[in-house]
Amino acid sequence: MSQILEASLPLYGGYVLSRADGVVFLKGAIPGEKVEAEITEKKRDYSLALVREVHEPSPHRVEPRCPAFGLCGGCHYQHVSYAGQLQMKEAVLRDLLKRIGKIETPIDATIESAPWHYRKRVRFKVSRAGKLGFYRPLSHDVVEVEHCYLIDRSLNLILERINSTGLPEGVKELLIQSGDLVVARVYGEKYVRSEVEKVLAGSGITGVLFDHEGGEEVRSCLDLNGKYYCVTPGAFFQSNWELNRRVVSMISNDISNIAPGKVVDFYAGGGNFSIPISEATREVVAVEQSELSYGDAIYNMEINGIDNVKYIQSPVE
Ligand SMILES: C[S@@+](CC[C@H](N)C(=O)[O-])C[C@H]1O[C@@H](n2cnc3c(N)ncnc32)[C@H](O)[C@@H]1O
């Protein structure tokens, strides 16, 4: 069933709000556009819809670079100019701060970075044929991809190599991250581990973790403005690393100017902020829930010789 809708407020996840008979979350629209959209799912309080035709395009509408865009749900904004993407993301952040955080504040810095090939971490789905891809939007069908314009070039090389052989049966997802080493985490069931290891070793991946099989330590490390930042595959880290380095230095400069005696870093991950901030204050207290990230944080403090960060593994709340 399709409907003519007007796109208004951008929302998290690439959706744009539309209010017709009820609330509709539109996929593939840009604020201000009039579109024809197909309702793909009806829930009690809202519907999900996919744009089929644009009747009144936004000045920010551009031709997507990737031929799979729209078919593949791996990214959300290729139909929007980079300037338009920044505006949409800023509006999303303002909305989240207001609705969830009850904070109304101007955002005084929007930092630009490379729009393509910037991601250092990717979590692929695996098709029945063993090829890597992403879910089709609003579905669990895997769209195989040959190249991804968002991930960095070393990850694309590995994507190409793995797809040339394919992964053995039973592997459902593959997380790959690049740093000094390219490492991976395998998710799935009933796969033959040695067969998976053979394919991954041939692709250039040097360290592999198999989900639900603990024991080994596998990390890849990145330069965090002169310090090491090492991450286990599966633990969170900022995937746009160049942008992250700039954000981190902005924040640590601000903290140096304030020169507080103590800083608390909630949701601290592997120490992305705590590591640089430790130089600008006497003591940092960092709180992080995940066991993986906590393990990385302890490792990172040690290899950087930092002893004034007190890490607590706990929920913040
Ligand atoms: C978006 S990441 C940011 C991590 C880090 N600050 C960074 O910039 O890389 C959010 C982190 O919060 C952690 N987290 C999520 N919910 C939490 C909670 N309730 N209490 C503590 N940590 C939590 C996650 O494990 C994750 O490491």
GROMACS .gro file of C-alpha atoms and ligand atoms in nm:
model
  344
    1MET     CA    1   0.000   0.000   0.000
    2SER     CA    2   0.157   0.333  -0.101
    3GLN     CA    3   0.081   0.682   0.021
    4ILE     CA    4   0.189   1.042  -0.053
    5LEU     CA    5   0.371   1.172   0.253
    6GLU     CA    6   0.560   1.480   0.363
    7ALA     CA    7   0.890   1.423   0.541
    8SER     CA    8   0.953   1.641   0.846
    9LEU     CA    9   1.193   1.573   1.136
   10PRO     CA   10   1.502   1.351   1.088
   11LEU     CA   11   1.523   1.066   1.339
   12TYR     CA   12   1.792   0.823   1.455
   13GLY     CA   13   1.865   0.536   1.214
   14GLY     CA   14   1.809   0.730   0.890
   15TYR     CA   15   1.433   0.760   0.938
   16VAL     CA   16   1.240   1.081   0.878
   17LEU     CA   17   0.916   1.149   1.061
   18SER     CA   18   0.592   1.198   0.872
   19ARG     CA   19   0.251   1.253   1.020
   20ALA     CA   20  -0.036   1.144   0.798
   21ASP     CA   21  -0.320   0.948   0.958
   22GLY     CA   22  -0.070   0.844   1.222
   23VAL     CA   23   0.304   0.853   1.282
   24VAL     CA   24   0.511   0.714   0.992
   25PHE     CA   25   0.886   0.654   1.002
   26LEU     CA   26   1.008   0.704   0.647
   27LYS     CA   27   1.319   0.537   0.510
   28GLY     CA   28   1.492   0.708   0.214
   29ALA     CA   29   1.341   1.056   0.257
   30ILE     CA   30   1.495   1.396   0.332
   31PRO     CA   31   1.321   1.657   0.550
   32GLY     CA   32   1.100   1.886   0.341
   33GLU     CA   33   1.037   1.631   0.065
   34LYS     CA   34   0.702   1.510  -0.065
   35VAL     CA   35   0.734   1.138  -0.146
   36GLU     CA   36   0.536   0.834  -0.244
   37ALA     CA   37   0.610   0.565   0.012
   38GLU     CA   38   0.509   0.207   0.066
   39ILE     CA   39   0.403   0.108   0.415
   40THR     CA   40   0.611  -0.200   0.496
   41GLU     CA   41   0.508  -0.257   0.856
   42LYS     CA   42   0.217  -0.139   1.066
   43LYS     CA   43   0.259  -0.127   1.444
   44ARG     CA   44   0.009  -0.012   1.703
   45ASP     CA   45   0.155   0.339   1.742
   46TYR     CA   46   0.343   0.393   1.416
   47SER     CA   47   0.415   0.255   1.068
   48LEU     CA   48   0.739   0.201   0.879
   49ALA     CA   49   0.751   0.304   0.513
   50LEU     CA   50   1.002   0.294   0.228
   51VAL     CA   51   1.023   0.578  -0.027
   52ARG     CA   52   0.935   0.453  -0.376
   53GLU     CA   53   0.923   0.785  -0.564
   54VAL     CA   54   1.019   1.141  -0.482
   55HIS     CA   55   0.760   1.397  -0.598
   56GLU     CA   56   0.921   1.711  -0.454
   57PRO     CA   57   1.295   1.653  -0.395
   58SER     CA   58   1.506   1.837  -0.138
   59PRO     CA   59   1.795   2.052  -0.269
   60HIS     CA   60   2.014   1.814  -0.065
   61ARG     CA   61   1.911   1.507  -0.270
   62VAL     CA   62   2.205   1.353  -0.461
   63GLU     CA   63   2.267   1.037  -0.663
   64PRO     CA   64   2.394   0.762  -0.426
   65ARG     CA   65   2.748   0.646  -0.511
   66CYS     CA   66   2.691   0.279  -0.427
   67PRO     CA   67   2.483   0.070  -0.669
   68ALA     CA   68   2.349  -0.132  -0.374
   69PHE     CA   69   2.221   0.174  -0.185
   70GLY     CA   70   1.851   0.138  -0.108
   71LEU     CA   71   1.865  -0.240  -0.161
   72CYS     CA   72   2.124  -0.276   0.112
   73GLY     CA   73   2.046  -0.144   0.460
   74GLY     CA   74   2.410  -0.100   0.564
   75CYS     CA   75   2.402   0.280   0.548
   76HIS     CA   76   2.137   0.548   0.559
   77TYR     CA   77   2.244   0.876   0.401
   78GLN     CA   78   2.394   0.826   0.054
   79HIS     CA   79   2.099   1.002  -0.110
   80VAL     CA   80   2.181   1.318   0.089
   81SER     CA   81   2.463   1.569   0.019
   82TYR     CA   82   2.732   1.571   0.287
   83ALA     CA   83   2.621   1.918   0.405
   84GLY     CA   84   2.264   1.785   0.427
   85GLN     CA   85   2.381   1.479   0.623
   86LEU     CA   86   2.549   1.702   0.881
   87GLN     CA   87   2.231   1.908   0.918
   88MET     CA   88   2.022   1.592   0.961
   89LYS     CA   89   2.258   1.439   1.216
   90GLU     CA   90   2.272   1.764   1.413
   91ALA     CA   91   1.891   1.776   1.422
   92VAL     CA   92   1.881   1.410   1.539
   93LEU     CA   93   2.127   1.487   1.819
   94ARG     CA   94   1.929   1.796   1.929
   95ASP     CA   95   1.606   1.592   1.929
   96LEU     CA   96   1.761   1.306   2.133
   97LEU     CA   97   1.910   1.546   2.388
   98LYS     CA   98   1.574   1.718   2.424
   99ARG     CA   99   1.345   1.412   2.430
  100ILE     CA  100   1.557   1.167   2.629
  101GLY     CA  101   1.804   1.388   2.815
  102LYS     CA  102   1.564   1.681   2.872
  103ILE     CA  103   1.855   1.905   2.771
  104GLU     CA  104   1.808   2.201   2.538
  105THR     CA  105   2.143   2.335   2.429
  106PRO     CA  106   2.287   2.489   2.114
  107ILE     CA  107   2.539   2.269   1.932
  108ASP     CA  108   2.834   2.491   1.860
  109ALA     CA  109   3.062   2.262   1.660
  110THR     CA  110   2.983   2.030   1.373
  111ILE     CA  111   3.304   1.866   1.261
  112GLU     CA  112   3.340   1.745   0.903
  113SER     CA  113   3.547   1.448   0.797
  114ALA     CA  114   3.601   1.229   0.491
  115PRO     CA  115   3.255   1.121   0.370
  116TRP     CA  116   3.384   0.793   0.220
  117HIS     CA  117   3.600   0.501   0.335
  118TYR     CA  118   3.621   0.627   0.695
  119ARG     CA  119   3.494   0.330   0.899
  120LYS     CA  120   3.748   0.110   1.079
  121ARG     CA  121   3.492  -0.146   1.199
  122VAL     CA  122   3.223  -0.337   1.012
  123ARG     CA  123   2.982  -0.613   1.109
  124PHE     CA  124   2.882  -0.808   0.799
  125LYS     CA  125   2.592  -1.049   0.771
  126VAL     CA  126   2.664  -1.371   0.582
  127SER     CA  127   2.439  -1.489   0.298
  128ARG     CA  128   2.335  -1.851   0.241
  129ALA     CA  129   2.609  -1.868  -0.022
  130GLY     CA  130   2.868  -1.766   0.240
  131LYS     CA  131   2.919  -1.416   0.095
  132LEU     CA  132   2.939  -1.096   0.301
  133GLY     CA  133   2.673  -0.829   0.292
  134PHE     CA  134   2.415  -0.641   0.497
  135TYR     CA  135   2.047  -0.685   0.569
  136ARG     CA  136   1.804  -0.540   0.318
  137PRO     CA  137   1.628  -0.242   0.486
  138LEU     CA  138   1.354  -0.355   0.725
  139SER     CA  139   1.422  -0.725   0.656
  140HIS     CA  140   1.658  -1.009   0.744
  141ASP     CA  141   1.747  -1.094   0.382
  142VAL     CA  142   2.118  -1.056   0.321
  143VAL     CA  143   2.220  -0.836   0.027
  144GLU     CA  144   2.568  -0.942  -0.080
  145VAL     CA  145   2.811  -0.655  -0.145
  146GLU     CA  146   3.130  -0.648  -0.350
  147HIS     CA  147   3.256  -0.316  -0.219
  148CYS     CA  148   3.149  -0.082   0.059
  149TYR     CA  149   3.212   0.293   0.025
  150LEU     CA  150   3.202   0.353   0.399
  151ILE     CA  151   3.463   0.106   0.523
  152ASP     CA  152   3.835   0.170   0.486
  153ARG     CA  153   4.042   0.028   0.204
  154SER     CA  154   4.204  -0.254   0.404
  155LEU     CA  155   3.857  -0.377   0.506
  156ASN     CA  156   3.743  -0.362   0.143
  157LEU     CA  157   4.040  -0.572   0.036
  158ILE     CA  158   3.944  -0.835   0.293
  159LEU     CA  159   3.578  -0.819   0.185
  160GLU     CA  160   3.688  -0.891  -0.172
  161ARG     CA  161   3.913  -1.182  -0.067
  162ILE     CA  162   3.654  -1.348   0.157
  163ASN     CA  163   3.385  -1.314  -0.108
  164SER     CA  164   3.613  -1.478  -0.365
  165THR     CA  165   3.601  -1.802  -0.163
  166GLY     CA  166   3.298  -1.757   0.064
  167LEU     CA  167   3.262  -1.859   0.428
  168PRO     CA  168   3.168  -2.211   0.541
  169GLU     CA  169   2.813  -2.297   0.642
  170GLY     CA  170   2.704  -2.191   0.987
  171VAL     CA  171   2.877  -1.851   0.998
  172LYS     CA  172   2.605  -1.589   1.041
  173GLU     CA  173   2.797  -1.270   1.102
  174LEU     CA  174   3.155  -1.151   1.073
  175LEU     CA  175   3.287  -0.846   1.254
  176ILE     CA  176   3.615  -0.709   1.119
  177GLN     CA  177   3.818  -0.418   1.250
  178SER     CA  178   4.133  -0.255   1.121
  179GLY     CA  179   4.417  -0.099   1.315
  180ASP     CA  180   4.781  -0.210   1.333
  181LEU     CA  181   4.635  -0.558   1.270
  182VAL     CA  182   4.312  -0.658   1.101
  183VAL     CA  183   4.118  -0.878   1.343
  184ALA     CA  184   3.777  -1.042   1.337
  185ARG     CA  185   3.505  -1.202   1.545
  186VAL     CA  186   3.292  -1.485   1.412
  187TYR     CA  187   2.926  -1.528   1.508
  188GLY     CA  188   2.722  -1.834   1.417
  189GLU     CA  189   2.666  -2.196   1.505
  190LYS     CA  190   2.770  -2.542   1.389
  191TYR     CA  191   3.050  -2.414   1.167
  192VAL     CA  192   3.376  -2.603   1.133
  193ARG     CA  193   3.622  -2.377   1.307
  194SER     CA  194   3.930  -2.493   1.112
  195GLU     CA  195   3.752  -2.423   0.781
  196VAL     CA  196   3.660  -2.072   0.892
  197GLU     CA  197   4.016  -2.009   1.011
  198LYS     CA  198   4.150  -2.118   0.672
  199VAL     CA  199   3.931  -1.871   0.479
  200LEU     CA  200   4.007  -1.584   0.717
  201ALA     CA  201   4.383  -1.649   0.721
  202GLY     CA  202   4.382  -1.642   0.340
  203SER     CA  203   4.209  -1.305   0.347
  204GLY     CA  204   4.478  -1.129   0.551
  205ILE     CA  205   4.300  -1.133   0.888
  206THR     CA  206   4.561  -1.201   1.156
  207GLY     CA  207   4.359  -1.256   1.472
  208VAL     CA  208   4.021  -1.422   1.512
  209LEU     CA  209   3.787  -1.463   1.806
  210PHE     CA  210   3.504  -1.712   1.792
  211ASP     CA  211   3.197  -1.590   1.975
  212HIS     CA  212   3.108  -1.787   2.289
  213GLU     CA  213   3.459  -1.934   2.296
  214GLY     CA  214   3.658  -1.723   2.543
  215GLY     CA  215   4.015  -1.765   2.649
  216GLU     CA  216   4.222  -1.594   2.385
  217GLU     CA  217   4.328  -1.231   2.379
  218VAL     CA  218   4.300  -1.070   2.036
  219ARG     CA  219   4.324  -0.695   1.990
  220SER     CA  220   4.409  -0.442   1.723
  221CYS     CA  221   4.556  -0.106   1.818
  222LEU     CA  222   4.512   0.247   1.684
  223ASP     CA  223   4.701   0.570   1.744
  224LEU     CA  224   4.502   0.789   1.984
  225ASN     CA  225   4.687   1.121   1.950
  226GLY     CA  226   5.019   0.972   2.053
  227LYS     CA  227   4.882   0.700   2.283
  228TYR     CA  228   4.786   0.340   2.207
  229TYR     CA  229   4.421   0.242   2.194
  230CYS     CA  230   4.369  -0.132   2.165
  231VAL     CA  231   4.033  -0.299   2.113
  232THR     CA  232   3.908  -0.658   2.123
  233PRO     CA  233   3.682  -0.736   1.825
  234GLY     CA  234   3.327  -0.714   1.954
  235ALA     CA  235   3.398  -0.431   2.200
  236PHE     CA  236   3.275  -0.085   2.103
  237PHE     CA  237   3.511   0.171   1.954
  238GLN     CA  238   3.450   0.486   1.751
  239SER     CA  239   3.448   0.359   1.394
  240ASN     CA  240   3.525   0.699   1.235
  241TRP     CA  241   3.871   0.710   1.387
  242GLU     CA  242   4.004   1.031   1.228
  243LEU     CA  243   3.698   1.221   1.344
  244ASN     CA  244   3.725   1.062   1.688
  245ARG     CA  245   4.084   1.178   1.725
  246ARG     CA  246   3.975   1.535   1.657
  247VAL     CA  247   3.682   1.515   1.900
  248VAL     CA  248   3.907   1.365   2.167
  249SER     CA  249   4.165   1.642   2.128
  250MET     CA  250   3.894   1.912   2.142
  251ILE     CA  251   3.761   1.766   2.466
  252SER     CA  252   4.100   1.714   2.627
  253ASN     CA  253   4.202   2.074   2.536
  254ASP     CA  254   3.883   2.204   2.698
  255ILE     CA  255   3.952   1.999   3.010
  256SER     CA  256   4.314   2.121   3.021
  257ASN     CA  257   4.184   2.479   3.016
  258ILE     CA  258   3.943   2.412   3.303
  259ALA     CA  259   4.211   2.212   3.491
  260PRO     CA  260   3.973   2.021   3.724
  261GLY     CA  261   4.108   1.804   4.007
  262LYS     CA  262   3.894   1.507   3.910
  263VAL     CA  263   3.699   1.398   3.601
  264VAL     CA  264   3.432   1.127   3.581
  265ASP     CA  265   3.402   0.942   3.249
  266PHE     CA  266   3.068   0.759   3.233
  267TYR     CA  267   3.017   0.493   2.960
  268ALA     CA  268   3.395   0.497   2.924
  269GLY     CA  269   3.449   0.206   2.683
  270GLY     CA  270   3.816   0.110   2.649
  271GLY     CA  271   3.934   0.452   2.771
  272ASN     CA  272   3.891   0.662   2.457
  273PHE     CA  273   3.843   0.979   2.665
  274SER     CA  274   4.000   0.868   2.993
  275ILE     CA  275   4.341   0.801   2.835
  276PRO     CA  276   4.400   1.156   2.701
  277ILE     CA  277   4.214   1.325   2.989
  278SER     CA  278   4.440   1.151   3.242
  279GLU     CA  279   4.713   1.401   3.144
  280ALA     CA  280   4.490   1.702   3.213
  281THR     CA  281   4.376   1.617   3.564
  282ARG     CA  282   4.492   1.451   3.885
  283GLU     CA  283   4.240   1.168   3.880
  284VAL     CA  284   3.987   1.014   3.640
  285VAL     CA  285   3.709   0.782   3.755
  286ALA     CA  286   3.583   0.577   3.459
  287VAL     CA  287   3.268   0.364   3.467
  288GLU     CA  288   3.202   0.097   3.206
  289GLN     CA  289   2.966  -0.198   3.211
  290SER     CA  290   3.100  -0.431   2.944
  291GLU     CA  291   3.352  -0.693   3.050
  292LEU     CA  292   3.524  -0.680   2.710
  293SER     CA  293   3.567  -0.301   2.718
  294TYR     CA  294   3.675  -0.307   3.082
  295GLY     CA  295   3.943  -0.564   2.990
  296ASP     CA  296   4.059  -0.342   2.704
  297ALA     CA  297   4.067  -0.038   2.932
  298ILE     CA  298   4.288  -0.210   3.189
  299TYR     CA  299   4.520  -0.324   2.907
  300ASN     CA  300   4.526   0.028   2.757
  301MET     CA  301   4.610   0.194   3.088
  302GLU     CA  302   4.895  -0.049   3.135
  303ILE     CA  303   5.055  -0.013   2.792
  304ASN     CA  304   5.029   0.365   2.812
  305GLY     CA  305   5.178   0.371   3.163
  306ILE     CA  306   4.874   0.551   3.308
  307ASP     CA  307   4.813   0.510   3.681
  308ASN     CA  308   4.569   0.789   3.773
  309VAL     CA  309   4.255   0.638   3.613
  310LYS     CA  310   4.031   0.440   3.847
  311TYR     CA  311   3.827   0.205   3.628
  312ILE     CA  312   3.504   0.064   3.768
  313GLN     CA  313   3.324  -0.220   3.590
  314SER     CA  314   2.959  -0.147   3.665
  315PRO     CA  315   2.642  -0.004   3.516
  316VAL     CA  316   2.643   0.375   3.551
  317GLU     CA  317   2.287   0.390   3.686
  318LIG     C1  318   2.903   0.465   2.258
  318LIG     S1  319   3.008   0.372   2.361
  318LIG     C2  320   3.127   0.496   2.406
  318LIG     C3  321   3.252   0.441   2.468
  318LIG     C4  322   3.366   0.542   2.484
  318LIG     N1  323   3.327   0.657   2.565
  318LIG     C5  324   3.417   0.585   2.349
  318LIG     O1  325   3.406   0.702   2.314
  318LIG     O2  326   3.471   0.498   2.278
  318LIG     C6  327   2.912   0.349   2.504
  318LIG     C7  328   2.973   0.258   2.608
  318LIG     O3  329   2.884   0.253   2.720
  318LIG     C8  330   2.881   0.122   2.770
  318LIG     N2  331   2.752   0.112   2.840
  318LIG     C9  332   2.629   0.096   2.786
  318LIG     N3  333   2.534   0.098   2.881
  318LIG    C10  334   2.599   0.116   3.000
  318LIG    C11  335   2.555   0.131   3.134
  318LIG     N4  336   2.429   0.126   3.166
  318LIG     N5  337   2.648   0.152   3.229
  318LIG    C12  338   2.780   0.157   3.198
  318LIG     N6  339   2.827   0.144   3.072
  318LIG    C13  340   2.738   0.124   2.973
  318LIG    C14  341   2.897   0.033   2.648
  318LIG     O4  342   2.948  -0.094   2.684
  318LIG    C15  343   2.994   0.115   2.565
  318LIG     O5  344   3.127   0.079   2.591
   0.00000   0.00000   0.00000
